[in-house]
Short mmCIF file of C-alpha atoms and ligand atoms in Angstrom, two decimals:
data_model
loop_
_atom_site.label_atom_id
_atom_site.label_comp_id
_atom_site.label_asym_id
_atom_site.label_seq_id
_atom_site.Cartn_x
_atom_site.Cartn_y
_atom_site.Cartn_z
CA MET A 855 29.92 -22.36 -29.69
CA THR A 856 28.87 -23.44 -26.17
CA GLU A 857 27.69 -27.06 -25.87
CA PRO A 858 24.28 -27.68 -24.24
CA VAL A 859 25.79 -29.25 -21.14
CA ALA A 860 23.77 -27.69 -18.32
CA ASP A 861 20.43 -28.99 -16.93
CA ILE A 862 19.41 -25.66 -15.50
CA GLY A 863 20.50 -22.02 -15.53
CA VAL A 864 20.38 -19.20 -13.01
CA VAL A 865 20.17 -15.55 -14.09
CA GLY A 866 21.02 -13.03 -11.36
CA LEU A 867 23.91 -13.86 -9.07
CA ALA A 868 23.43 -11.57 -6.09
CA VAL A 869 22.93 -13.18 -2.66
CA MET A 870 19.86 -15.25 -3.49
CA GLY A 871 20.83 -16.31 -7.01
CA SER A 872 24.38 -17.36 -6.16
CA ASN A 873 23.22 -19.39 -3.16
CA LEU A 874 20.45 -21.04 -5.15
CA ALA A 875 22.91 -21.88 -7.95
CA ARG A 876 25.23 -23.51 -5.39
CA ASN A 877 22.31 -25.45 -3.90
CA LEU A 878 21.36 -26.72 -7.39
CA ALA A 879 24.98 -27.73 -8.11
CA ARG A 880 25.28 -29.60 -4.81
CA ASN A 881 22.21 -31.60 -5.64
CA GLY A 882 23.38 -33.17 -8.86
CA ASN A 883 22.52 -30.42 -11.35
CA LYS A 884 24.89 -28.98 -13.92
CA VAL A 885 24.24 -25.25 -13.59
CA ALA A 886 24.78 -22.52 -16.17
CA ILE A 887 25.11 -19.05 -14.64
CA PHE A 888 24.62 -15.55 -16.00
CA ASN A 889 24.61 -12.09 -14.46
CA ARG A 890 24.16 -8.70 -16.12
CA SER A 891 27.49 -7.52 -14.69
CA PRO A 892 30.06 -10.20 -15.66
CA GLU A 893 32.16 -9.67 -12.51
CA LYS A 894 29.58 -11.52 -10.37
CA THR A 895 29.70 -14.51 -12.74
CA GLU A 896 33.50 -14.57 -12.71
CA HIS A 897 33.59 -14.17 -8.95
CA LEU A 898 31.18 -17.07 -8.32
CA VAL A 899 33.15 -19.42 -10.57
CA VAL A 900 36.39 -18.57 -8.77
CA GLU A 901 34.88 -18.73 -5.27
CA HIS A 902 33.12 -22.04 -5.82
CA PRO A 903 35.11 -24.30 -8.14
CA GLU A 904 33.46 -27.33 -6.47
CA ALA A 905 30.15 -26.34 -8.09
CA GLU A 906 31.63 -26.72 -11.58
CA PHE A 907 29.39 -23.96 -12.91
CA VAL A 908 29.09 -23.24 -16.62
CA PRO A 909 29.78 -19.49 -16.78
CA THR A 910 28.12 -17.56 -19.61
CA PHE A 911 28.41 -13.90 -20.57
CA THR A 912 25.70 -13.31 -23.16
CA TYR A 913 22.08 -14.46 -23.23
CA GLU A 914 22.85 -16.35 -26.47
CA GLU A 915 25.68 -18.22 -24.76
CA PHE A 916 23.44 -18.90 -21.75
CA ALA A 917 20.67 -20.40 -23.95
CA ALA A 918 23.15 -22.45 -25.96
CA SER A 919 24.59 -23.98 -22.78
CA LEU A 920 21.22 -25.41 -21.65
CA ALA A 921 19.86 -28.84 -22.59
CA ARG A 922 16.26 -28.85 -23.93
CA PRO A 923 13.74 -28.12 -22.66
CA ARG A 924 15.82 -25.22 -21.37
CA THR A 925 15.06 -24.26 -17.78
CA ALA A 926 16.22 -20.97 -16.27
CA ILE A 927 15.56 -19.50 -12.83
CA ILE A 928 15.60 -15.70 -12.64
CA MET A 929 16.80 -14.29 -9.29
CA VAL A 930 17.02 -10.55 -9.98
CA LYS A 931 15.62 -7.42 -8.40
CA ALA A 932 11.82 -7.71 -8.61
CA GLY A 933 10.07 -5.30 -10.97
CA ALA A 934 11.69 -3.79 -14.05
CA GLY A 935 14.75 -6.04 -13.69
CA THR A 936 12.56 -9.14 -13.96
CA ASP A 937 10.78 -7.81 -17.06
CA ALA A 938 14.11 -6.94 -18.69
CA VAL A 939 15.50 -10.45 -18.13
CA ILE A 940 12.27 -12.14 -19.31
CA ASP A 941 12.43 -10.14 -22.57
CA GLU A 942 16.00 -11.34 -23.17
CA LEU A 943 15.22 -14.97 -22.36
CA VAL A 944 12.13 -15.00 -24.58
CA ARG A 945 14.38 -13.73 -27.39
CA VAL A 946 16.85 -16.63 -27.07
CA PHE A 947 14.60 -19.47 -25.81
CA GLU A 948 12.22 -21.70 -27.85
CA PRO A 949 8.68 -23.08 -27.39
CA GLY A 950 8.60 -25.69 -24.62
CA ASP A 951 11.43 -24.05 -22.66
CA ILE A 952 10.77 -22.89 -19.09
CA ILE A 953 11.44 -19.52 -17.48
CA VAL A 954 11.07 -19.44 -13.69
CA ASP A 955 10.89 -16.16 -11.77
CA GLY A 956 12.12 -16.95 -8.26
CA GLY A 957 12.09 -13.32 -7.12
CA ASN A 958 9.52 -11.63 -4.92
CA ALA A 959 7.13 -10.59 -7.69
CA HIS A 960 3.66 -9.27 -6.92
CA PHE A 961 1.21 -11.94 -8.12
CA PRO A 962 -0.72 -9.70 -10.60
CA ASP A 963 2.65 -9.10 -12.34
CA THR A 964 3.18 -12.86 -12.49
CA ILE A 965 -0.30 -13.36 -13.99
CA ARG A 966 0.50 -10.70 -16.62
CA ARG A 967 3.93 -12.16 -17.41
CA GLU A 968 2.68 -15.73 -17.60
CA LYS A 969 0.00 -14.70 -20.10
CA ALA A 970 2.46 -12.79 -22.29
CA VAL A 971 5.17 -15.48 -22.24
CA ARG A 972 2.68 -18.30 -22.85
CA GLU A 973 1.83 -16.71 -26.22
CA THR A 974 5.40 -17.45 -27.39
CA GLY A 975 4.99 -21.16 -26.50
CA ILE A 976 7.50 -20.79 -23.66
CA ASN A 977 6.39 -21.76 -20.14
CA PHE A 978 6.57 -19.12 -17.44
CA VAL A 979 6.52 -20.12 -13.77
CA GLY A 980 6.33 -17.62 -10.92
CA ALA A 981 7.86 -19.36 -7.91
CA GLY A 982 7.84 -17.86 -4.42
CA ILE A 983 11.03 -18.79 -2.58
CA SER A 984 11.25 -18.26 1.17
CA GLY A 985 14.10 -18.71 3.60
CA GLY A 986 16.43 -15.83 2.79
CA GLU A 987 20.01 -16.46 1.79
CA GLU A 988 20.46 -19.38 4.21
CA GLY A 989 17.38 -21.11 2.80
CA ALA A 990 18.46 -20.52 -0.80
CA LEU A 991 21.73 -22.32 -0.03
CA ASN A 992 20.57 -25.11 2.25
CA GLY A 993 16.96 -25.67 1.30
CA PRO A 994 14.18 -23.11 0.93
CA SER A 995 10.43 -23.53 0.94
CA ILE A 996 9.34 -23.14 -2.69
CA MET A 997 5.91 -22.12 -3.92
CA PRO A 998 5.73 -22.53 -7.72
CA GLY A 999 2.80 -21.58 -9.93
CA GLY A 1000 2.73 -22.02 -13.70
CA SER A 1001 1.51 -24.76 -16.00
CA ASP A 1002 1.23 -28.50 -15.35
CA GLU A 1003 3.56 -29.06 -18.32
CA ALA A 1004 6.31 -26.95 -16.76
CA TRP A 1005 5.86 -28.71 -13.42
CA VAL A 1006 6.72 -32.08 -15.01
CA THR A 1007 10.25 -30.84 -15.76
CA LEU A 1008 10.59 -28.45 -12.88
CA GLY A 1009 9.17 -30.62 -10.09
CA PRO A 1010 12.15 -33.01 -9.71
CA ILE A 1011 14.65 -30.12 -9.86
CA LEU A 1012 12.85 -28.07 -7.21
CA ARG A 1013 12.30 -31.13 -5.02
CA SER A 1014 16.06 -31.75 -5.11
CA ILE A 1015 16.87 -28.31 -3.62
CA ALA A 1016 13.94 -27.68 -1.27
CA ALA A 1017 14.08 -28.01 2.51
CA ILE A 1018 12.93 -31.34 3.89
CA ALA A 1019 10.33 -31.41 6.68
CA GLU A 1020 9.09 -34.67 8.19
CA GLY A 1021 10.76 -36.48 5.27
CA GLU A 1022 8.91 -34.46 2.60
CA PRO A 1023 10.40 -31.75 0.33
CA CYS A 1024 8.96 -28.30 1.03
CA VAL A 1025 7.68 -27.68 -2.48
CA THR A 1026 4.40 -28.38 -4.22
CA HIS A 1027 2.78 -27.15 -7.43
CA ILE A 1028 0.55 -24.51 -5.88
CA GLY A 1029 -1.65 -23.75 -8.91
CA HIS A 1030 -1.54 -22.05 -12.28
CA ASP A 1031 -0.03 -18.67 -13.29
CA GLY A 1032 0.28 -16.38 -10.23
CA ALA A 1033 -0.79 -18.91 -7.55
CA GLY A 1034 2.76 -19.48 -6.29
CA HIS A 1035 3.57 -15.82 -5.80
CA PHE A 1036 0.11 -15.28 -4.25
CA VAL A 1037 0.80 -17.94 -1.61
CA LYS A 1038 4.31 -16.54 -1.02
CA MET A 1039 2.75 -13.11 -0.46
CA VAL A 1040 0.36 -14.53 2.16
CA HIS A 1041 3.29 -16.37 3.76
CA ASN A 1042 4.97 -13.00 4.22
CA GLY A 1043 1.76 -11.46 5.58
CA ILE A 1044 1.55 -14.21 8.21
CA GLU A 1045 5.24 -13.62 8.93
CA TYR A 1046 4.47 -9.94 9.69
CA ALA A 1047 1.70 -10.98 12.10
CA ASP A 1048 3.81 -13.62 13.82
CA MET A 1049 6.70 -11.17 14.32
CA GLN A 1050 4.41 -8.44 15.67
CA LEU A 1051 2.74 -10.85 18.11
CA ILE A 1052 6.12 -11.99 19.40
CA ALA A 1053 7.20 -8.35 19.76
CA GLU A 1054 4.04 -7.53 21.73
CA ALA A 1055 4.65 -10.54 24.00
CA TYR A 1056 8.20 -9.32 24.66
CA ASP A 1057 7.04 -5.77 25.42
CA LEU A 1058 4.32 -6.92 27.82
CA ILE A 1059 6.68 -9.24 29.69
CA ARG A 1060 9.38 -6.61 29.89
CA ARG A 1061 7.13 -3.83 31.14
CA GLY A 1062 4.93 -6.12 33.21
CA THR A 1063 7.63 -8.01 35.05
CA GLY A 1064 10.76 -5.86 34.73
CA LYS A 1065 12.71 -8.83 33.33
CA THR A 1066 15.82 -7.95 31.32
CA PRO A 1067 16.13 -8.81 27.62
CA ALA A 1068 18.49 -11.68 28.52
CA GLN A 1069 15.95 -13.05 31.01
CA ILE A 1070 13.23 -12.75 28.38
CA ALA A 1071 15.54 -14.59 25.95
CA ASP A 1072 15.35 -17.49 28.42
CA VAL A 1073 11.55 -17.28 28.38
CA PHE A 1074 11.48 -17.50 24.56
CA ALA A 1075 14.03 -20.33 24.56
CA GLU A 1076 11.76 -22.20 26.97
CA TRP A 1077 8.69 -21.48 24.83
CA ASN A 1078 10.59 -22.87 21.87
CA THR A 1079 10.49 -26.31 23.46
CA GLY A 1080 6.68 -26.40 23.47
CA GLU A 1081 3.69 -25.68 21.23
CA LEU A 1082 5.20 -22.34 20.15
CA GLU A 1083 8.31 -24.03 18.74
CA SER A 1084 9.25 -22.09 15.61
CA TYR A 1085 12.10 -20.40 13.81
CA LEU A 1086 10.81 -16.93 14.76
CA VAL A 1087 10.61 -17.76 18.48
CA GLU A 1088 14.08 -19.31 18.28
CA ILE A 1089 15.67 -16.25 16.67
CA THR A 1090 13.82 -13.93 19.06
CA ALA A 1091 15.74 -15.56 21.92
CA GLU A 1092 18.98 -15.04 19.98
CA VAL A 1093 18.28 -11.37 19.30
CA LEU A 1094 17.27 -10.67 22.92
CA ARG A 1095 20.40 -12.36 24.26
CA GLN A 1096 22.73 -10.30 22.07
CA ASN A 1097 24.73 -7.54 23.75
CA ASP A 1098 25.99 -4.47 21.92
CA ALA A 1099 29.78 -4.50 21.78
CA ALA A 1100 30.04 -0.69 21.73
CA THR A 1101 27.86 0.10 24.77
CA GLY A 1102 27.59 -3.22 26.61
CA GLU A 1103 23.82 -2.81 26.61
CA ALA A 1104 21.31 -5.27 25.22
CA LEU A 1105 21.37 -4.87 21.46
CA VAL A 1106 17.57 -4.56 21.38
CA ASP A 1107 17.93 -1.40 23.48
CA VAL A 1108 20.25 0.33 21.03
CA ILE A 1109 18.34 -0.59 17.85
CA LEU A 1110 16.15 2.30 16.64
CA ASP A 1111 12.53 1.30 17.20
CA GLU A 1112 11.31 2.02 13.66
CA ALA A 1113 10.45 -1.16 11.73
CA GLY A 1114 11.11 -1.34 8.01
CA ALA A 1115 9.06 -3.16 5.40
CA LYS A 1116 9.57 -4.21 1.82
CA GLY A 1117 5.88 -4.21 0.93
CA THR A 1118 4.73 -7.82 0.88
CA GLY A 1119 2.76 -7.32 4.12
CA ALA A 1120 0.98 -4.34 2.58
CA TRP A 1121 0.25 -6.38 -0.58
CA THR A 1122 -1.31 -9.09 1.59
CA VAL A 1123 -3.58 -6.62 3.37
CA GLN A 1124 -4.52 -4.82 0.15
CA THR A 1125 -5.39 -8.19 -1.40
CA ALA A 1126 -7.37 -9.23 1.67
CA LEU A 1127 -9.36 -5.98 1.43
CA ASP A 1128 -10.02 -6.58 -2.26
CA LEU A 1129 -11.20 -10.12 -1.53
CA GLY A 1130 -13.30 -9.04 1.48
CA VAL A 1131 -11.32 -11.21 3.91
CA PRO A 1132 -10.98 -9.80 7.45
CA ALA A 1133 -7.23 -10.30 7.90
CA SER A 1134 -7.16 -7.98 10.89
CA GLY A 1135 -4.17 -9.54 12.67
CA ILE A 1136 -1.98 -9.21 9.60
CA ALA A 1137 -3.26 -5.67 8.98
CA GLU A 1138 -2.46 -4.61 12.56
CA ALA A 1139 1.06 -5.96 12.14
CA VAL A 1140 1.58 -3.91 8.97
CA PHE A 1141 0.10 -0.80 10.62
CA ALA A 1142 2.23 -1.30 13.73
CA ARG A 1143 5.36 -1.09 11.56
CA SER A 1144 3.97 2.05 9.88
CA LEU A 1145 3.19 3.65 13.26
CA SER A 1146 6.68 2.89 14.54
CA SER A 1147 8.15 4.78 11.60
CA GLN A 1148 6.00 7.92 12.08
CA ARG A 1149 8.70 9.63 14.12
CA GLY A 1150 7.23 13.12 13.82
CA GLN A 1151 3.80 12.00 15.02
CA ARG A 1152 5.31 9.92 17.82
CA ASP A 1153 7.24 12.98 18.99
CA ALA A 1154 4.05 15.06 18.83
CA ALA A 1155 2.22 12.45 20.95
CA VAL A 1156 4.82 12.10 23.71
CA GLY A 1157 2.97 14.35 26.18
CA LEU A 1158 -0.46 12.77 25.71
CA PRO A 1159 -1.93 11.38 28.93
CA GLY A 1160 -1.71 7.71 29.84
CA PRO A 1161 -2.20 5.68 33.01
CA ALA A 1162 -0.12 6.81 35.99
CA PRO A 1163 3.21 4.92 35.85
CA ALA A 1164 3.25 4.33 39.59
CA GLU A 1165 0.03 2.38 39.39
CA HIS A 1166 0.89 0.35 36.36
CA GLU A 1167 4.59 -0.28 35.92
CA GLY A 1168 5.64 -3.76 36.98
CA PHE A 1169 1.93 -4.51 37.28
CA ALA A 1170 2.40 -8.25 37.27
CA HIS A 1171 2.62 -9.23 40.92
CA ASP A 1172 3.13 -12.84 39.98
CA ALA A 1173 5.63 -12.75 37.12
CA GLU A 1174 5.46 -16.46 36.39
CA THR A 1175 1.69 -16.46 36.03
CA PHE A 1176 1.79 -13.38 33.82
CA VAL A 1177 4.44 -14.88 31.53
CA GLU A 1178 2.28 -17.97 31.10
CA GLN A 1179 -0.76 -15.81 30.34
CA VAL A 1180 1.24 -13.97 27.67
CA ARG A 1181 2.35 -17.29 26.19
CA LEU A 1182 -1.26 -18.42 25.89
CA ALA A 1183 -2.31 -15.06 24.42
CA LEU A 1184 0.49 -15.33 21.87
CA TYR A 1185 -0.55 -18.84 20.91
CA ALA A 1186 -4.22 -17.90 20.55
CA SER A 1187 -3.42 -14.78 18.50
CA LYS A 1188 -1.09 -16.81 16.32
CA ILE A 1189 -3.89 -19.29 15.58
CA VAL A 1190 -6.02 -16.32 14.47
CA ALA A 1191 -3.26 -14.95 12.20
CA TYR A 1192 -2.75 -18.28 10.44
CA SER A 1193 -6.48 -18.87 10.16
CA GLN A 1194 -6.87 -15.46 8.52
CA GLY A 1195 -3.92 -16.16 6.20
CA PHE A 1196 -5.45 -19.43 5.01
CA ASP A 1197 -8.75 -17.58 4.49
CA ILE A 1198 -6.96 -15.19 2.12
CA ILE A 1199 -5.52 -18.13 0.18
CA ARG A 1200 -8.91 -19.84 -0.06
CA ALA A 1201 -10.58 -16.61 -1.23
CA GLY A 1202 -7.75 -15.96 -3.73
CA ALA A 1203 -8.05 -19.50 -5.10
CA ALA A 1204 -11.78 -18.98 -5.66
CA ALA A 1205 -11.31 -15.54 -7.25
CA TYR A 1206 -8.48 -16.57 -9.59
CA ASP A 1207 -9.66 -20.13 -10.25
CA TRP A 1208 -6.66 -21.86 -8.70
CA ALA A 1209 -7.00 -25.38 -7.26
CA ILE A 1210 -4.91 -24.78 -4.13
CA ASP A 1211 -4.54 -27.62 -1.63
CA LEU A 1212 -4.40 -25.78 1.72
CA GLY A 1213 -3.06 -28.85 3.52
CA ALA A 1214 -0.18 -29.08 1.03
CA VAL A 1215 0.58 -25.37 1.58
CA SER A 1216 0.79 -25.89 5.35
CA LYS A 1217 3.17 -28.81 4.78
CA ILE A 1218 5.62 -26.92 2.57
CA TRP A 1219 5.81 -24.15 5.20
CA ARG A 1220 7.05 -26.64 7.83
CA GLY A 1221 10.66 -26.26 6.68
CA GLY A 1222 12.93 -23.80 4.93
CA CYS A 1223 10.81 -20.69 5.33
CA ILE A 1224 10.66 -17.93 7.93
CA ILE A 1225 7.34 -19.04 9.47
CA ARG A 1226 8.43 -22.69 9.83
CA ALA A 1227 6.94 -24.07 13.02
CA GLN A 1228 5.72 -27.19 14.79
CA PHE A 1229 2.30 -25.65 14.69
CA LEU A 1230 2.07 -26.16 10.91
CA ASN A 1231 1.81 -29.91 11.51
CA ARG A 1232 -1.42 -29.24 13.39
CA ILE A 1233 -2.71 -27.17 10.44
CA ALA A 1234 -1.76 -29.98 8.05
CA ASP A 1235 -3.64 -32.43 10.32
CA ALA A 1236 -6.71 -30.19 10.34
CA TYR A 1237 -6.85 -30.01 6.52
CA ALA A 1238 -6.13 -33.75 6.21
CA ALA A 1239 -9.13 -34.45 8.45
CA GLN A 1240 -11.34 -31.99 6.55
CA PRO A 1241 -9.95 -30.61 3.26
CA ASP A 1242 -12.85 -28.13 2.86
CA LEU A 1243 -12.56 -26.82 6.41
CA PRO A 1244 -14.45 -23.49 6.41
CA LEU A 1245 -12.62 -21.97 9.39
CA LEU A 1246 -9.22 -23.20 10.50
CA LEU A 1247 -9.49 -21.89 14.06
CA ALA A 1248 -12.70 -23.88 14.57
CA ALA A 1249 -10.97 -27.21 13.78
CA PRO A 1250 -11.09 -29.40 16.92
CA TYR A 1251 -7.40 -29.06 17.83
CA PHE A 1252 -7.44 -25.26 17.57
CA ALA A 1253 -10.86 -24.89 19.18
CA GLU A 1254 -9.48 -26.79 22.19
CA ALA A 1255 -6.32 -24.63 22.24
CA LEU A 1256 -8.36 -21.42 22.07
CA GLY A 1257 -10.62 -22.67 24.84
CA ARG A 1258 -7.55 -23.33 26.97
CA ALA A 1259 -6.05 -19.91 26.18
CA GLN A 1260 -8.98 -17.57 26.11
CA ASP A 1261 -9.12 -16.53 29.78
CA ALA A 1262 -5.43 -15.65 29.74
CA TRP A 1263 -5.81 -13.93 26.36
CA ARG A 1264 -8.60 -11.68 27.73
CA GLU A 1265 -6.58 -10.94 30.85
CA VAL A 1266 -3.50 -9.94 28.84
CA VAL A 1267 -5.47 -7.65 26.52
CA THR A 1268 -7.20 -6.08 29.56
CA VAL A 1269 -3.92 -5.54 31.35
CA ALA A 1270 -2.31 -4.08 28.23
CA ALA A 1271 -5.14 -1.56 27.81
CA ALA A 1272 -5.18 -0.64 31.51
CA SER A 1273 -1.41 -0.18 31.53
CA GLY A 1274 -1.21 1.82 28.33
CA ILE A 1275 0.90 -0.80 26.55
CA PRO A 1276 0.05 -1.08 22.85
CA ALA A 1277 -0.86 -4.64 21.92
CA PRO A 1278 -2.75 -4.08 18.65
CA ALA A 1279 -2.31 -7.57 17.21
CA PHE A 1280 -3.27 -9.32 20.47
CA ALA A 1281 -6.32 -7.08 20.88
CA SER A 1282 -7.55 -7.21 17.30
CA SER A 1283 -7.13 -11.00 17.16
CA LEU A 1284 -9.27 -11.35 20.27
CA ALA A 1285 -11.92 -8.99 18.86
CA TYR A 1286 -11.94 -11.02 15.63
CA TYR A 1287 -12.40 -14.23 17.61
CA ASP A 1288 -15.26 -12.74 19.60
CA GLY A 1289 -16.77 -11.30 16.42
CA LEU A 1290 -16.86 -14.72 14.82
CA ARG A 1291 -18.33 -16.29 17.97
CA ALA A 1292 -21.09 -13.75 18.48
CA ASP A 1293 -24.72 -14.83 18.12
CA ARG A 1294 -25.70 -11.32 17.10
CA LEU A 1295 -23.43 -8.59 15.77
CA PRO A 1296 -24.13 -4.86 15.72
CA ALA A 1297 -23.95 -5.19 11.95
CA ALA A 1298 -27.76 -5.12 12.24
CA LEU A 1299 -27.52 -1.51 13.42
CA VAL A 1300 -25.07 -0.69 10.61
CA GLN A 1301 -27.63 -2.03 8.13
CA GLY A 1302 -30.29 0.18 9.74
CA GLN A 1303 -28.04 3.22 9.41
CA ARG A 1304 -27.25 2.40 5.79
CA ASP A 1305 -30.93 2.08 5.02
CA PHE A 1306 -31.62 5.39 6.79
CA PHE A 1307 -29.17 7.57 4.86
CA GLY A 1308 -28.85 5.68 1.59
CA ALA A 1309 -31.91 3.43 1.21
CA HIS A 1310 -29.50 0.53 0.99
CA THR A 1311 -32.19 -1.89 2.28
CA TYR A 1312 -31.85 -4.76 4.74
CA ARG A 1313 -32.94 -8.34 5.21
CA ARG A 1314 -34.97 -9.54 8.20
CA VAL A 1315 -34.32 -12.43 10.57
CA ASP A 1316 -37.92 -13.65 10.46
CA ARG A 1317 -38.80 -13.80 6.75
CA PRO A 1318 -37.09 -13.79 3.33
CA GLY A 1319 -36.91 -10.72 1.11
CA VAL A 1320 -35.28 -7.31 0.95
CA PHE A 1321 -36.81 -4.45 2.96
CA HIS A 1322 -36.65 -0.67 3.32
CA THR A 1323 -38.10 1.63 5.95
CA GLU A 1324 -39.49 5.00 4.79
CA TRP A 1325 -37.27 6.92 7.18
CA SER A 1326 -38.17 10.40 5.90
CA GLY A 1327 -41.85 9.54 5.56
CA ASP A 1328 -44.21 7.65 7.80
CA ARG A 1329 -41.54 5.06 8.74
CA SER A 1330 -43.55 2.21 7.39
CA GLU A 1331 -41.66 -0.74 5.93
CA THR A 1332 -41.81 -1.75 2.28
CA GLN A 1333 -40.67 -5.03 0.77
CA GLU A 1334 -38.34 -4.33 -2.16
CA SER A 1335 -38.07 -7.89 -3.49
N1 NAP B 2770 17.30 -11.39 -0.01
C1 NAP B 2770 16.37 -12.22 0.46
O1 NAP B 2770 16.38 -12.66 1.62
C2 NAP B 2770 15.27 -12.69 -0.44
C3 NAP B 2770 14.40 -13.67 0.00
C4 NAP B 2770 13.44 -14.15 -0.86
C5 NAP B 2770 13.35 -13.63 -2.13
N2 NAP B 2770 14.19 -12.65 -2.54
C6 NAP B 2770 14.05 -12.14 -3.91
O2 NAP B 2770 15.05 -12.75 -4.72
C7 NAP B 2770 15.42 -11.84 -5.76
C8 NAP B 2770 16.92 -11.65 -5.72
O3 NAP B 2770 17.28 -11.09 -4.46
P1 NAP B 2770 18.78 -10.67 -4.12
O4 NAP B 2770 18.73 -10.06 -2.76
O5 NAP B 2770 19.67 -11.80 -4.38
O6 NAP B 2770 19.13 -9.60 -5.26
P2 NAP B 2770 18.65 -8.07 -5.47
O7 NAP B 2770 19.52 -7.18 -4.68
O8 NAP B 2770 17.17 -7.99 -5.27
O9 NAP B 2770 18.95 -7.86 -7.03
C9 NAP B 2770 20.27 -7.82 -7.54
C10 NAP B 2770 20.39 -8.67 -8.78
O10 NAP B 2770 19.45 -8.23 -9.79
C11 NAP B 2770 20.17 -7.99 -11.00
N3 NAP B 2770 19.47 -6.98 -11.79
C12 NAP B 2770 18.87 -5.85 -11.35
N4 NAP B 2770 18.32 -5.19 -12.38
C13 NAP B 2770 18.57 -5.92 -13.50
C14 NAP B 2770 18.28 -5.75 -14.87
N5 NAP B 2770 17.58 -4.69 -15.31
N6 NAP B 2770 18.70 -6.70 -15.75
C15 NAP B 2770 19.40 -7.76 -15.32
N7 NAP B 2770 19.73 -7.98 -14.02
C16 NAP B 2770 19.31 -7.06 -13.13
C17 NAP B 2770 21.52 -7.54 -10.53
O11 NAP B 2770 22.45 -7.60 -11.55
P3 NAP B 2770 23.79 -6.70 -11.47
O12 NAP B 2770 24.77 -7.49 -10.66
O13 NAP B 2770 24.21 -6.57 -12.90
O14 NAP B 2770 23.42 -5.40 -10.86
C18 NAP B 2770 21.77 -8.55 -9.40
O15 NAP B 2770 22.13 -9.81 -9.91
C19 NAP B 2770 14.63 -10.56 -5.52
O16 NAP B 2770 13.46 -10.57 -6.31
C20 NAP B 2770 14.26 -10.65 -4.06
O17 NAP B 2770 13.09 -9.92 -3.75
C21 NAP B 2770 15.15 -12.20 -1.73
#
């Protein structure tokens, strides 16, 4: 019979699970490990004797090895694999024990699972974990949901393995049931937008100035010393500097230009649509990946007319000025993407009754995760100054930055359109910004059209009430309420 010697267990020992188990062991935890195929368990024990893992080969053995309340982190393939493991753990665990799903679950699944598991008296915590395999090993950003009771036990363990940013661990109890996976989903949506904006900046600089990928790597490395400092800008420089060993060309020129996706960006946009949040920058980033993968349609469109190359290629007469304009456009568009992302979280918190501290979310994204950036300190400052901030991009720091960037931003979007260079995330972010700023929107005309064909009514600017015009009659106006 196995003794209850372990503080925590990990189920699922592929890349993420094995690295997370090692991270837990390094930070003072005695870790029980289990994997469906026993070879992975045996392999991990042999490869990492320093971790002093407690290997287990049945769920019964796994449960018996854990001190009470038992705590287990599941790191298996999201979906059916997660449900299968939860069923097994519920069978061998007892009320008060804690099951954590650290995989990339969709938040409605987490809400469903939490409800079902809670009925057994066992705690279920959906925890978003960002940072890939490197983060899992050396410190990820962790976004746990679940009950307050579970957080009492789990908090110290997760704090011990999370990344540290500005002296603080990158983990906070986000909110109940699916709140953690919801916030992780939005994190990934913002990541899509950030990556697309960086890609558009690269494309504009390359086509506008004729710089080589290696020269543009220098531009990104330089940007990474200023207000754009971030993991994604840093790795962009690395990717652009890489040469292909087989051809000697820049690696970026031999990579097929069809972007993949695992679905979290699409979930973010679908959720934003459901919540009525205009997350246009994130949506454009998801659509840009879809467009890139429509090979047949792209082939069919090759002959369609565009601006004459002679007039537009290398259009930037002053390369240095243009690069700076693109930098400002990138920064402004990035502010929009993050502002939209935080809007989704705020709307989700209201819809699902989660008490999410937006400032705390910005702080735990400062380290460990893919969107880690200097910039998140400014977001944290903005929410510290005004926790109920209605619009992040209107906070004084960002309003000033947008004011500083907007001329360049407009110029870059104009130049992109005139030159036939697709910059969907830059352009839609600017349109969103101008939409928010506008005194009057053509939504008034849309309301008129809706009333015309569907008697959907409208409100007036000059007096309260709901009105309808008799469009098919004498066109007089009636007050409906
Ligand atoms: N990779 C990343 O960068 C990353 C980043 C953040 C989050 N995540 C999430 O972390 C989780 C783990 O990712 P990963 O890349 O390490 O692994 P993965 O390739 O997503 O999944 C493989 C693991 O799942 C287990 N598994 C699959 N179906 C199972 C079932 N029905 N019952 C029991 N075990 C089952 C496998 O066991 P066998 O060995 O027996 O097949 C193996 O341990 C996923 O949810 C992923 O989305 C990944």
